[in-house]
Amino acid sequence: MRIAIAYTPLWYLRPMATAPIPSTTAPARGYSASKEQLLKRLRRVEGQVRGIEGMVEDDRYCIDVLTQISAVQAALDKVALGLLDQHAHHCVMGAPDGPAKQDKTDELMAAVGRLMRRG
């Protein structure tokens, strides 16, 4: 029995440089563990905003509309505080020591400042 061996050029056998394959998964965020709960709260706030829109369309009393707006703002504040807490525990405390941790701390404090200036 005779086996035929084909000639394969050496350049073909060398590994070719390939571009890295981009990751299809997003990096873990501070809120990843409670993402479903966060989305549920945001959907509830969205429903409250739609309710306010309906109140305006129905010409409801101004104070009642303002009360509901206050409730929406309080709900969003609660979401924001939860995100800040998760960011502090996951992103800031989990950052490597040095400039990266300082950058994350500065970023956190800037976000707190923006939330406090609202209104």
mmCIF file of C-alpha atoms in Angstrom:
data_model
loop_
_atom_site.group_PDB
_atom_site.id
_atom_site.type_symbol
_atom_site.label_atom_id
_atom_site.label_comp_id
_atom_site.label_asym_id
_atom_site.label_seq_id
_atom_site.Cartn_x
_atom_site.Cartn_y
_atom_site.Cartn_z
ATOM 1 C CA MET A 1 0.000 0.000 0.000
ATOM 2 C CA ARG A 2 1.397 3.329 -0.984
ATOM 3 C CA ILE A 3 0.671 6.553 0.962
ATOM 4 C CA ALA A 4 0.799 9.809 -0.901
ATOM 5 C CA ILE A 5 2.273 12.741 1.027
ATOM 6 C CA ALA A 6 1.336 16.148 -0.222
ATOM 7 C CA TYR A 7 3.756 19.051 -0.015
ATOM 8 C CA THR A 8 2.648 21.735 2.471
ATOM 9 C CA PRO A 9 4.493 25.054 2.294
ATOM 10 C CA LEU A 10 6.194 26.053 5.571
ATOM 11 C CA TRP A 11 4.522 29.471 5.626
ATOM 12 C CA TYR A 12 1.209 27.676 5.843
ATOM 13 C CA LEU A 13 2.223 25.812 9.008
ATOM 14 C CA ARG A 14 3.347 28.897 10.922
ATOM 15 C CA PRO A 15 0.773 30.332 13.284
ATOM 16 C CA MET A 16 -0.713 33.482 11.878
ATOM 17 C CA ALA A 17 -1.186 36.545 14.026
ATOM 18 C CA THR A 18 -4.839 36.978 14.752
ATOM 19 C CA ALA A 19 -6.723 39.906 16.146
ATOM 20 C CA PRO A 20 -8.145 39.334 19.603
ATOM 21 C CA ILE A 21 -11.736 38.215 19.558
ATOM 22 C CA PRO A 22 -13.890 40.869 21.221
ATOM 23 C CA SER A 23 -15.662 39.722 24.334
ATOM 24 C CA THR A 24 -19.414 39.353 24.027
ATOM 25 C CA THR A 25 -19.988 39.666 27.751
ATOM 26 C CA ALA A 26 -20.227 43.030 29.448
ATOM 27 C CA PRO A 27 -17.990 43.682 32.436
ATOM 28 C CA ALA A 28 -19.592 43.073 35.815
ATOM 29 C CA ARG A 29 -21.117 46.220 37.229
ATOM 30 C CA GLY A 30 -21.822 47.051 40.848
ATOM 31 C CA TYR A 31 -25.531 46.512 40.293
ATOM 32 C CA SER A 32 -25.186 43.232 38.382
ATOM 33 C CA ALA A 33 -26.286 41.125 41.360
ATOM 34 C CA SER A 34 -29.458 43.177 41.851
ATOM 35 C CA LYS A 35 -30.117 44.104 38.233
ATOM 36 C CA GLU A 36 -33.601 42.571 38.140
ATOM 37 C CA GLN A 37 -34.610 44.417 41.309
ATOM 38 C CA LEU A 38 -33.225 47.664 39.878
ATOM 39 C CA LEU A 39 -35.138 47.198 36.624
ATOM 40 C CA LYS A 40 -38.320 46.439 38.580
ATOM 41 C CA ARG A 41 -37.958 49.707 40.522
ATOM 42 C CA LEU A 42 -37.303 51.676 37.348
ATOM 43 C CA ARG A 43 -40.377 50.174 35.675
ATOM 44 C CA ARG A 44 -42.429 51.174 38.711
ATOM 45 C CA VAL A 45 -41.104 54.749 38.425
ATOM 46 C CA GLU A 46 -41.916 54.694 34.720
ATOM 47 C CA GLY A 47 -45.490 53.717 35.592
ATOM 48 C CA GLN A 48 -45.688 56.555 38.107
ATOM 49 C CA VAL A 49 -44.557 59.036 35.445
ATOM 50 C CA ARG A 50 -47.218 57.731 33.072
ATOM 51 C CA GLY A 51 -49.746 58.171 35.862
ATOM 52 C CA ILE A 52 -48.698 61.810 36.249
ATOM 53 C CA GLU A 53 -49.087 62.287 32.514
ATOM 54 C CA GLY A 54 -52.623 60.920 32.795
ATOM 55 C CA MET A 55 -53.339 63.236 35.697
ATOM 56 C CA VAL A 56 -52.320 66.256 33.608
ATOM 57 C CA GLU A 57 -54.393 65.034 30.672
ATOM 58 C CA ASP A 58 -57.374 64.676 33.037
ATOM 59 C CA ASP A 59 -56.846 68.212 34.430
ATOM 60 C CA ARG A 60 -56.301 66.967 37.989
ATOM 61 C CA TYR A 61 -55.693 69.349 40.866
ATOM 62 C CA CYS A 62 -52.199 70.929 40.814
ATOM 63 C CA ILE A 63 -51.248 69.853 44.340
ATOM 64 C CA ASP A 64 -52.158 66.234 43.554
ATOM 65 C CA VAL A 65 -49.884 66.310 40.485
ATOM 66 C CA LEU A 66 -47.077 67.905 42.509
ATOM 67 C CA THR A 67 -47.474 65.250 45.213
ATOM 68 C CA GLN A 68 -47.041 62.507 42.630
ATOM 69 C CA ILE A 69 -44.010 64.276 41.133
ATOM 70 C CA SER A 70 -42.488 64.350 44.615
ATOM 71 C CA ALA A 71 -43.129 60.620 44.963
ATOM 72 C CA VAL A 72 -41.369 59.933 41.640
ATOM 73 C CA GLN A 73 -38.390 62.032 42.702
ATOM 74 C CA ALA A 74 -38.192 60.145 46.007
ATOM 75 C CA ALA A 75 -38.322 56.810 44.172
ATOM 76 C CA LEU A 76 -35.540 57.892 41.808
ATOM 77 C CA ASP A 77 -33.483 59.132 44.765
ATOM 78 C CA LYS A 78 -33.824 55.701 46.355
ATOM 79 C CA VAL A 79 -32.638 54.043 43.128
ATOM 80 C CA ALA A 80 -29.709 56.480 42.920
ATOM 81 C CA LEU A 81 -28.670 55.846 46.535
ATOM 82 C CA GLY A 82 -28.740 52.119 45.921
ATOM 83 C CA LEU A 83 -26.555 52.536 42.854
ATOM 84 C CA LEU A 84 -24.128 54.738 44.787
ATOM 85 C CA ASP A 85 -23.905 52.137 47.546
ATOM 86 C CA GLN A 86 -23.274 49.327 45.086
ATOM 87 C CA HIS A 87 -20.742 51.428 43.180
ATOM 88 C CA ALA A 88 -18.852 52.204 46.397
ATOM 89 C CA HIS A 89 -18.731 48.562 47.471
ATOM 90 C CA HIS A 90 -18.006 46.987 44.100
ATOM 91 C CA CYS A 91 -16.236 49.493 41.888
ATOM 92 C CA VAL A 92 -14.428 51.753 44.365
ATOM 93 C CA MET A 93 -13.431 49.220 47.012
ATOM 94 C CA GLY A 94 -12.685 46.625 44.325
ATOM 95 C CA ALA A 95 -10.355 48.930 42.405
ATOM 96 C CA PRO A 96 -6.643 48.250 42.707
ATOM 97 C CA ASP A 97 -4.810 50.442 45.206
ATOM 98 C CA GLY A 98 -3.190 53.543 43.808
ATOM 99 C CA PRO A 99 -4.333 55.949 41.116
ATOM 100 C CA ALA A 100 -7.198 53.714 39.944
ATOM 101 C CA LYS A 101 -8.786 53.660 43.394
ATOM 102 C CA GLN A 102 -8.357 57.432 43.738
ATOM 103 C CA ASP A 103 -9.956 57.955 40.308
ATOM 104 C CA LYS A 104 -12.924 55.785 41.301
ATOM 105 C CA THR A 105 -13.293 57.671 44.582
ATOM 106 C CA ASP A 106 -13.218 61.019 42.782
ATOM 107 C CA GLU A 107 -15.777 59.725 40.292
ATOM 108 C CA LEU A 108 -18.051 58.601 43.152
ATOM 109 C CA MET A 109 -17.822 61.948 44.914
ATOM 110 C CA ALA A 110 -18.598 63.805 41.675
ATOM 111 C CA ALA A 111 -21.721 61.662 41.253
ATOM 112 C CA VAL A 112 -22.782 62.423 44.837
ATOM 113 C CA GLY A 113 -22.244 66.118 44.156
ATOM 114 C CA ARG A 114 -24.428 65.983 41.032
ATOM 115 C CA LEU A 115 -27.202 64.265 42.957
ATOM 116 C CA MET A 116 -27.057 66.843 45.751
ATOM 117 C CA ARG A 117 -27.219 69.816 43.359
ATOM 118 C CA ARG A 118 -30.444 68.542 41.818
ATOM 119 C CA GLY A 119 -33.442 70.630 42.550
#
